[in-house]
Tab-separated table of C-alpha atoms in Angstrom:
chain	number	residue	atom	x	y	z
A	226	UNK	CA	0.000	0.000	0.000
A	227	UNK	CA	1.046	3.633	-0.675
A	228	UNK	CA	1.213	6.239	2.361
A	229	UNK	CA	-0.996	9.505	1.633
A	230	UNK	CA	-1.936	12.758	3.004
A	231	UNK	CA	-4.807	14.493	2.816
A	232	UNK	CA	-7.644	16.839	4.157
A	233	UNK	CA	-10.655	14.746	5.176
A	234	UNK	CA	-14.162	15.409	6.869
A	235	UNK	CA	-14.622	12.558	9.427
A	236	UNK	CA	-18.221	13.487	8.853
A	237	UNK	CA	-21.203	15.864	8.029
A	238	UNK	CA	-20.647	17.864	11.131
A	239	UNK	CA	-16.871	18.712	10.890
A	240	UNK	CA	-14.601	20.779	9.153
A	241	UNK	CA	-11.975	19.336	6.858
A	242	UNK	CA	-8.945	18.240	8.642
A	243	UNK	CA	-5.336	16.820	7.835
A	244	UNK	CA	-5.876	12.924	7.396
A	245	UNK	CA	-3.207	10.322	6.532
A	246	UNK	CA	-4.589	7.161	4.801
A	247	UNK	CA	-2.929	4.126	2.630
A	248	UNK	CA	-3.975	3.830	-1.368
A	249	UNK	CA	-3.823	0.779	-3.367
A	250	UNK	CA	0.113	-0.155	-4.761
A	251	UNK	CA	0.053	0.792	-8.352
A	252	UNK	CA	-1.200	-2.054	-10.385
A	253	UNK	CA	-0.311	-3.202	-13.972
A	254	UNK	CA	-3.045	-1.123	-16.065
A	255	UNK	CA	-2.474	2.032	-13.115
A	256	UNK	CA	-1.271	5.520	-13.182
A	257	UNK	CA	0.258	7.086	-10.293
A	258	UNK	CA	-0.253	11.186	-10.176
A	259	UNK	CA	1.517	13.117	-7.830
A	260	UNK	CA	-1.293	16.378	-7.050
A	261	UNK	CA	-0.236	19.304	-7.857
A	262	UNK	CA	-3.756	21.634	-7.872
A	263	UNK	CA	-6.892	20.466	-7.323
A	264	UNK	CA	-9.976	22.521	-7.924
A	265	UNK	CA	-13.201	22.969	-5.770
A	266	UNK	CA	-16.573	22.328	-6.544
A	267	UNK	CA	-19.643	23.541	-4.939
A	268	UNK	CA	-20.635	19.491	-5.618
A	269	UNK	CA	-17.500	18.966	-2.782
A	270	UNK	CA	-19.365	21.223	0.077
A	271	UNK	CA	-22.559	19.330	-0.836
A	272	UNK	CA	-21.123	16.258	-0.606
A	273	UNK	CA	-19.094	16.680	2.874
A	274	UNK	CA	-22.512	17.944	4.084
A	275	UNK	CA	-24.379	15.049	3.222
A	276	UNK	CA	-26.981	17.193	1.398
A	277	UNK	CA	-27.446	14.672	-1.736
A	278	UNK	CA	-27.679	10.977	-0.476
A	279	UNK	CA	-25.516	9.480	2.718
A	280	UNK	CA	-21.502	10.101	2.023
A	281	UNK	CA	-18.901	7.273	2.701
A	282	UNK	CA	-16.400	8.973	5.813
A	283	UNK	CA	-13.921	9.637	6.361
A	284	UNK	CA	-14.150	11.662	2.357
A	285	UNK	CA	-11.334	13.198	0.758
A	286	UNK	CA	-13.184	15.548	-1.551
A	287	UNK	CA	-11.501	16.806	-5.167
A	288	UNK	CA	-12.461	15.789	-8.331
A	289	UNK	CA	-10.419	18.532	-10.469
A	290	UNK	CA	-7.344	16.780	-10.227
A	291	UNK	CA	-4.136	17.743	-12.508
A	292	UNK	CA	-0.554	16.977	-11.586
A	293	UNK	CA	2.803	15.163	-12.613
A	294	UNK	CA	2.771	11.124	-13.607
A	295	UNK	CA	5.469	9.292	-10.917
A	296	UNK	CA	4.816	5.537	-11.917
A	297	UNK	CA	2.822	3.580	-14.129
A	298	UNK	CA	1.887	0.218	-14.294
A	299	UNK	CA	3.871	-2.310	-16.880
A	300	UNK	CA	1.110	-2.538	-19.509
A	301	UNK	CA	0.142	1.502	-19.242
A	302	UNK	CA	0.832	2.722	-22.567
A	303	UNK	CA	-0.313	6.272	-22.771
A	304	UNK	CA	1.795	7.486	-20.094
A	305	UNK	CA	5.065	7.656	-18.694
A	306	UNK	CA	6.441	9.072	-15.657
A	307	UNK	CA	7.032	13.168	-15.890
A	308	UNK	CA	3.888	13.600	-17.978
A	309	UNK	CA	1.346	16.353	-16.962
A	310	UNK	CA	-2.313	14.121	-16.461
A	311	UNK	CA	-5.301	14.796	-14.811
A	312	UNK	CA	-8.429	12.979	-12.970
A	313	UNK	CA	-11.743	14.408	-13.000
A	314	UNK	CA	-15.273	13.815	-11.612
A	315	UNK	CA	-15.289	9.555	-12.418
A	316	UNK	CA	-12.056	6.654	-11.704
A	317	UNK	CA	-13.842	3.684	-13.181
A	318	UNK	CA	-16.648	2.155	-15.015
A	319	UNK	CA	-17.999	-1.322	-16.160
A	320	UNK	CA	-16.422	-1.144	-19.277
A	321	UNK	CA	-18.741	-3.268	-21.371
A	322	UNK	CA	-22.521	-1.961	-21.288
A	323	UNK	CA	-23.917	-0.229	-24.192
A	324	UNK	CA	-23.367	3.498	-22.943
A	325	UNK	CA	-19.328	2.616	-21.914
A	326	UNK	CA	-18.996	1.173	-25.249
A	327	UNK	CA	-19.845	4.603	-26.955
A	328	UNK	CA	-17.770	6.402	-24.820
A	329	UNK	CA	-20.441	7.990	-22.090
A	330	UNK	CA	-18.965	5.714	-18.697
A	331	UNK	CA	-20.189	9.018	-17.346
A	332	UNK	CA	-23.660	7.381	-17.742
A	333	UNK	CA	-22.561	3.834	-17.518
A	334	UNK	CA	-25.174	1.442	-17.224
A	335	UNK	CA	-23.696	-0.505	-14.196
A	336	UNK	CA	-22.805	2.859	-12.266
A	337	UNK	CA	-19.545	4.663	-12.744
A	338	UNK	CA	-17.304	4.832	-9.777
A	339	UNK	CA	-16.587	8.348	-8.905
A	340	UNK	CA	-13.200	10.113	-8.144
A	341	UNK	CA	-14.498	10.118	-3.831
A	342	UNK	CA	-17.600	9.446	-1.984
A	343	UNK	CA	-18.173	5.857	-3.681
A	344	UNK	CA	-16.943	2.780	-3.481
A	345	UNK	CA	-15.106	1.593	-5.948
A	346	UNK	CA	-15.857	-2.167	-8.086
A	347	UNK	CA	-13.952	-3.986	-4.964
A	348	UNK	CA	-15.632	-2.293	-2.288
A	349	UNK	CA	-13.468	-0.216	-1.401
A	350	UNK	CA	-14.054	3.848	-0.389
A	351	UNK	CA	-12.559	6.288	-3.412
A	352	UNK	CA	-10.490	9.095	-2.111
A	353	UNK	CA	-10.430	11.997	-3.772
A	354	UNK	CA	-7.677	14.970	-4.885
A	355	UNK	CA	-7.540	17.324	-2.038
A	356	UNK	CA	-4.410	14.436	-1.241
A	357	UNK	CA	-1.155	14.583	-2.129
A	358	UNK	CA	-1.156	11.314	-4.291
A	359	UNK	CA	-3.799	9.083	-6.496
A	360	UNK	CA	-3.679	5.791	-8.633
A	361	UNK	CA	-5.888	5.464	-11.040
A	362	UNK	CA	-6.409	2.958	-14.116
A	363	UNK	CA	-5.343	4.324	-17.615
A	364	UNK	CA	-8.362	4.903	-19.402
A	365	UNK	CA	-9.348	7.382	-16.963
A	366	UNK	CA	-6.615	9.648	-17.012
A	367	UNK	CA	-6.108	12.389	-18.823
A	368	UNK	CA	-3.143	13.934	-20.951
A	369	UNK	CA	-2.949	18.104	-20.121
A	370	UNK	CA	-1.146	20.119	-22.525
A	371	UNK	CA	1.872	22.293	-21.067
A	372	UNK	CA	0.120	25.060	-23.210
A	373	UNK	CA	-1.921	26.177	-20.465
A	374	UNK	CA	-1.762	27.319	-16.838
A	375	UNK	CA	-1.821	23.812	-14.377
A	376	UNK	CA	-3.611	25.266	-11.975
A	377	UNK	CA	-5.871	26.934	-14.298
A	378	UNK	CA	-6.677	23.806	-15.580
A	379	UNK	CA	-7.537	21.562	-12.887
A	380	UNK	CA	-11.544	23.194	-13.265
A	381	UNK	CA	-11.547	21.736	-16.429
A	382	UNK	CA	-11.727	18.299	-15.440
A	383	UNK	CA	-15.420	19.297	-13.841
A	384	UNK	CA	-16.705	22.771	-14.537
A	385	UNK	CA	-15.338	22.643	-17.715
A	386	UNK	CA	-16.307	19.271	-19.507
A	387	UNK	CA	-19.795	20.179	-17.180
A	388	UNK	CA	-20.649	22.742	-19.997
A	389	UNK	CA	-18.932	21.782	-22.855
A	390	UNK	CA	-20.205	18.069	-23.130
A	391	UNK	CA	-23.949	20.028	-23.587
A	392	UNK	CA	-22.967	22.280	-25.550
A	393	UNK	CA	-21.387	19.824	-28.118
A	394	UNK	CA	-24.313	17.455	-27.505
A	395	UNK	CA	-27.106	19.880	-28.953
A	396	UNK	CA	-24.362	20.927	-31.260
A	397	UNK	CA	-25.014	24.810	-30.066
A	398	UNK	CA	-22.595	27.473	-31.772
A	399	UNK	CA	-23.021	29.988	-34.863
A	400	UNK	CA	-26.729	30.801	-35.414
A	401	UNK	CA	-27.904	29.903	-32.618
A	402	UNK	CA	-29.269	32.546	-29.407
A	403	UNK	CA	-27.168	30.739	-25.664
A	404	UNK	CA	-28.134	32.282	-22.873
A	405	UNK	CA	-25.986	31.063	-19.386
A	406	UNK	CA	-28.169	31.241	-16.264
A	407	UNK	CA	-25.644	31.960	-13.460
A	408	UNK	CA	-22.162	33.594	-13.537
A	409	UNK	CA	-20.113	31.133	-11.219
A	410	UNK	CA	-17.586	28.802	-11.481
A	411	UNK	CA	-20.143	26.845	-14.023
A	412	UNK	CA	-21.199	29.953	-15.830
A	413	UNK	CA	-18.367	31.519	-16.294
A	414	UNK	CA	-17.084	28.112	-18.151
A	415	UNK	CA	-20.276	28.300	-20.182
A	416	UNK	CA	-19.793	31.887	-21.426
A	417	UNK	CA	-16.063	30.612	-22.501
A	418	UNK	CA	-17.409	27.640	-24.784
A	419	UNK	CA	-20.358	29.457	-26.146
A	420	UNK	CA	-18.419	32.364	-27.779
A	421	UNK	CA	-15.459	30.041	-28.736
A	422	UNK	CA	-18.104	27.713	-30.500
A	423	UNK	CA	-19.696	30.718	-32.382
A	424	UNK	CA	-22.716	31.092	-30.860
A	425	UNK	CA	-24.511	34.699	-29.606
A	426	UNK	CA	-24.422	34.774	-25.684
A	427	UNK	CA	-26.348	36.310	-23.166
A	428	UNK	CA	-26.012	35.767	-19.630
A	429	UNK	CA	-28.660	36.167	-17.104
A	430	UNK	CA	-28.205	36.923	-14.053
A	431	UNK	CA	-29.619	38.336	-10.704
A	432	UNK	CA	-27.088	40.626	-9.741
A	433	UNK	CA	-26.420	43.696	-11.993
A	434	UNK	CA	-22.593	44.127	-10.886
A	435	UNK	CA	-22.132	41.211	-12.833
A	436	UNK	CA	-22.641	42.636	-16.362
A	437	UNK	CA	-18.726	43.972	-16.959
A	438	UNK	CA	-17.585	40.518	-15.886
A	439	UNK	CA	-19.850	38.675	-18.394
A	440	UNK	CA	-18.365	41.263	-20.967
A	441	UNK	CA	-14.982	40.511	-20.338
A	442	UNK	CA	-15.563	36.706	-20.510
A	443	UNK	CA	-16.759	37.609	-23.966
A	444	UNK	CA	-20.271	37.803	-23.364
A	445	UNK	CA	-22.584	39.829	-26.076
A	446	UNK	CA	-25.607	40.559	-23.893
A	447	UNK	CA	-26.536	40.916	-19.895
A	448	UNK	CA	-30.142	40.485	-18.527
A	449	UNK	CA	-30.652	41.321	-15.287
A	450	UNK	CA	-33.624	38.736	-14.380
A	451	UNK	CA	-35.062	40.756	-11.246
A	452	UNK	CA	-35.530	43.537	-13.603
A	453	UNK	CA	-39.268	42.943	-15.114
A	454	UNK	CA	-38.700	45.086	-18.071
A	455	UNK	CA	-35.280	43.818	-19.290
A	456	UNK	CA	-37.318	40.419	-18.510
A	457	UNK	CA	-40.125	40.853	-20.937
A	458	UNK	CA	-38.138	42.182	-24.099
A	459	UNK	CA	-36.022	38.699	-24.013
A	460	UNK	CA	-39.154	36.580	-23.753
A	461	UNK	CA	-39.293	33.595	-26.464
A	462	UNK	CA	-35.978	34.523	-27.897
A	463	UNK	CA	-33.443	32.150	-26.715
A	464	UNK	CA	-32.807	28.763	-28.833
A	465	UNK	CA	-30.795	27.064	-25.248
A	466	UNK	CA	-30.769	27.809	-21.878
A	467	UNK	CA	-27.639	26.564	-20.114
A	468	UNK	CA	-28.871	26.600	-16.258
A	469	UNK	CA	-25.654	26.331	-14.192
A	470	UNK	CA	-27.740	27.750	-11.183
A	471	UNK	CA	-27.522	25.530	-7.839
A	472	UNK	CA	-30.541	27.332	-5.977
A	473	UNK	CA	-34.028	27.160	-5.805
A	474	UNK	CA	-35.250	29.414	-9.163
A	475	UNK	CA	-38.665	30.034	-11.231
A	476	UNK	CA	-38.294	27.448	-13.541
A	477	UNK	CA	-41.127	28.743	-15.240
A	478	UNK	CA	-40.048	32.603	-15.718
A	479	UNK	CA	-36.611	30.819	-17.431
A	480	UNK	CA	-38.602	28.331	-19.605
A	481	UNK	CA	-40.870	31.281	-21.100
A	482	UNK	CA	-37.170	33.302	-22.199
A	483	UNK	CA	-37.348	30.491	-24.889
A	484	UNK	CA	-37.980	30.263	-28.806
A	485	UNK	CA	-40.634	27.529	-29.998
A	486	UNK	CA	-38.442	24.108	-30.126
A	487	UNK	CA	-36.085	25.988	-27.509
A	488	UNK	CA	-34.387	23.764	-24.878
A	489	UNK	CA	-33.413	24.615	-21.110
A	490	UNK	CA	-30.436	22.524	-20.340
A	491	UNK	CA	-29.729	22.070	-16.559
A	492	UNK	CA	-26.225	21.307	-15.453
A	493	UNK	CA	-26.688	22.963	-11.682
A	494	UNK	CA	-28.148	20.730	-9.060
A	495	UNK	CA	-30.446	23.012	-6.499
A	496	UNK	CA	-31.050	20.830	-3.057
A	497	UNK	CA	-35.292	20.916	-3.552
A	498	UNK	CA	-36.652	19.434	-6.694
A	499	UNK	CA	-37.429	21.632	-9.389
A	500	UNK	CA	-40.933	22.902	-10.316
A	501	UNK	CA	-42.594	23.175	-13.355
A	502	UNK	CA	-46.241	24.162	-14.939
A	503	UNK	CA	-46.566	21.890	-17.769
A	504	UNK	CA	-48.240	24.632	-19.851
A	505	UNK	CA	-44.671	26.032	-19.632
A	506	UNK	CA	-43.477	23.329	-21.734
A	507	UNK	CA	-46.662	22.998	-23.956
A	508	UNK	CA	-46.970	26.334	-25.516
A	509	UNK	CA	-43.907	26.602	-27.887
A	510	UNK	CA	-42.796	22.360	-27.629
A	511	UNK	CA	-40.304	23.650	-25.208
A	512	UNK	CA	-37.480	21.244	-23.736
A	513	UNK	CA	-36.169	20.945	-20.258
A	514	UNK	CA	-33.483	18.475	-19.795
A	515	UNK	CA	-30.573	17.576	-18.069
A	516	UNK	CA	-26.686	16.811	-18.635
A	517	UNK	CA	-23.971	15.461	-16.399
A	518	UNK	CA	-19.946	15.617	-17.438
A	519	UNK	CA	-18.564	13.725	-20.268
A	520	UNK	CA	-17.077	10.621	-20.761
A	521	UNK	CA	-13.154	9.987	-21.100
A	522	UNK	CA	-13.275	10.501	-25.009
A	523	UNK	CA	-15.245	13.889	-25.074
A	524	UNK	CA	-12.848	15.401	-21.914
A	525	UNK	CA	-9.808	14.547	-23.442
A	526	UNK	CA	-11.162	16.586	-26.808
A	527	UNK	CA	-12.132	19.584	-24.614
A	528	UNK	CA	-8.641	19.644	-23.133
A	529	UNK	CA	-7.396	19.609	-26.371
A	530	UNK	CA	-9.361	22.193	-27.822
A	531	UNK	CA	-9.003	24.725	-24.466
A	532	UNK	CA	-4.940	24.326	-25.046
A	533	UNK	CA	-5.927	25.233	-29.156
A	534	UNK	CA	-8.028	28.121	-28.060
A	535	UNK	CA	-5.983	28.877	-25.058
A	536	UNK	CA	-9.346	28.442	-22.353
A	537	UNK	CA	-8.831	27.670	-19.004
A	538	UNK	CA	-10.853	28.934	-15.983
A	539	UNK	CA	-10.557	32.702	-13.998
A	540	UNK	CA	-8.999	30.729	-10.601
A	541	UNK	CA	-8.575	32.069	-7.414
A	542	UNK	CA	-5.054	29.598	-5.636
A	543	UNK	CA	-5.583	29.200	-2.210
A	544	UNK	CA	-3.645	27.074	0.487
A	545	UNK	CA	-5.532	24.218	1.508
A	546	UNK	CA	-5.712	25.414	5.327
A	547	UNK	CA	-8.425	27.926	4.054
A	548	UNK	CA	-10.541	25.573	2.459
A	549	UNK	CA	-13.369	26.058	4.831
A	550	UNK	CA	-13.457	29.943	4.626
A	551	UNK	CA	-13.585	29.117	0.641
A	552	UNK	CA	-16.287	27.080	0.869
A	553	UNK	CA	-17.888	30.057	3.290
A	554	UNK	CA	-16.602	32.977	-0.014
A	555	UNK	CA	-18.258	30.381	-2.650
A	556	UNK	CA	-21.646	29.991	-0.587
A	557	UNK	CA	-21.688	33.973	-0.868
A	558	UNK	CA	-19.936	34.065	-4.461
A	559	UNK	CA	-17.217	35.805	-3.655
A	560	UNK	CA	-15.123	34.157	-6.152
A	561	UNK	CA	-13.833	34.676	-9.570
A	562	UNK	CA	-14.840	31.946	-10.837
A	563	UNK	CA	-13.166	29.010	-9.007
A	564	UNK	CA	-11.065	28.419	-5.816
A	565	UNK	CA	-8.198	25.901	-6.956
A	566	UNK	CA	-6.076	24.163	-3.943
A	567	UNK	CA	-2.158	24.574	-4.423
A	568	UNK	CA	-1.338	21.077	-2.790
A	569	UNK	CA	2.540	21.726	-1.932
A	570	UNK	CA	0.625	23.597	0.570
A	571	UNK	CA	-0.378	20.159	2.063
């Protein structure tokens, strides 16, 4: 077994805390990464609070993983140690239903086995990257260009793939009207991939201090949505809705801000259930549907077209003894656009 360090909650009630804890020796078809960043997701604070289903604890949260490649197993073939790799949201699949077999494991049939809070095909808890170490099997690690910033691009590996995989899915970009519900670490990534794939964005958003930022992410339009006026002249003009929002909203107001055919995409995941009129959907054949991150395939083609494009995410680096008053500055959104964990700091 292989020693690690880490930050763990113990349970729902604690704070993170240093944690030392053995991972399994690097195997023939493994990867060994040694963590350099690690990015944090609002999905982590949810997760260590036990506000989406019972969590496995001790839980090493982190599933925006990008580092350095120390050992691989003899039959890895992608890698080699010194190479720059990442992890993101999923470590393992079944390999052999339908949906693995076209390259979604994200949606594998059998249950994929995500980066913490799970258990992985043995039975064993999954650990995630706020550690200083993790072994992982080849076909679920990444290669990250040396283009781009590291740190920058350790959101990628959620955030990122979070709104591109939709994106390329309903094939949005030039022609079509995007509008991004939500400015956050989501949003922001949203904004990013819209304009790059050609499409004419509008973000909406409740806060009107927000507008400057959404034009310097390359945004062509700002709707403030508490604003009734600015509300009505967008009604029934947007093609997509990408809905990165992760509270409680009118489901309804959003849904009638789309053409006929139009399609309301949600990517955030609010505690409550949502609520919707079904006359909301009726008048004007109007979509709401979801989307998760992408399989293995689809991330490693949005890596490669961020370090073509030169995207990565607006980061804030923070030692990882401040993780809890981050998770405190995210709750309020103080944050442009995503707190990323320097692990030498471990």
């Amino acid at each position: 077994m292989i020693q690690a360090k880490a930050y763990a909650a113990q349970t729902p009630e604690t704070d993170l805390a240093p944690w030392e804890f053995e991972r399994r020796d690097v195997g023939p078809h493994d990867v060994q990464i040694e963590i350099h960043y690690c990015g944090v997701c609002h999905s982590d604070l949810h997760q260590i609070k036990d506000e989406w289903f019972p969590g496995v604890f001790p839980m090493v949260p982190g599933h925006e993983i990008v580092g350095k490649v120390t050992q691989v197993g003899a039959h890895v073939k992608k890698f080699k140690a010194g190479d720059l790799a990442g992890v993101g949201c999923m470590v393992d699949s079944c390999q052999v239903c339908e949906n693995c077999k076209d390259g979604l494991e994200q949606y594998c049939l059998d249950g994929n086995t995500q980066t913490y809070n799970n258990l992985d095909r043995s039975g064993v808890p999954t650990y995630g990257g706020y550690s200083n170490t993790i072994i992982v099997r080849e076909e679920f690690v990444l290669s990250v260009s040396d283009k781009l910033s590291l740190a920058a691009t350790a959101p990628l590996l959620c955030a990122g793939i979070t709104t591109y995989s939709p994106l390329r899915h309903w094939k949005v970009g030039k022609g079509h009207k995007l509008a991004v519900l939500g400015l956050g670490g989501l949003g922001h990534m949203g904004v990013k991939f819209g304009v790059a794939f050609g499409a004419e964005v509008t973000v909406l958003s409740t806060s009107a201090s927000k507008e400057q930022a959404a034009k310097d992410l390359g945004a062509h339009h700002f709707v403030v949505t508490s604003d009734p006026e600015q509300v009505k002249a967008v009604k029934g003009s947007f093609d997509f809705i990408l809905d990165t929002v992760s509270a409680v909203h009118d489901m309804d107001m959003y849904l009638s801000l789309l053409r006929t055919n139009g399609t309301l995409i949600n990517v955030g995941v609010p505690t409550e259930p949502y609520s919707v009129q079904p006359f909301s959907l009726l008048t004007g054949r109007r979509s709401m549907a979801g989307s998760g991150i992408g399989g293995i395939a689809e991330t490693q083609e949005m890596l490669d077209f961020c370090a073509e494009h030169d995207i990565v995410s607006d980061i804030e680096l923070i030692d990882i003894k401040d993780i809890t008053a981050s998770y405190e500055r995210m709750l309020k959104g103080d944050v442009r656009y995503r707190f990323v964990i320097d692990m030498a700091t471990l």
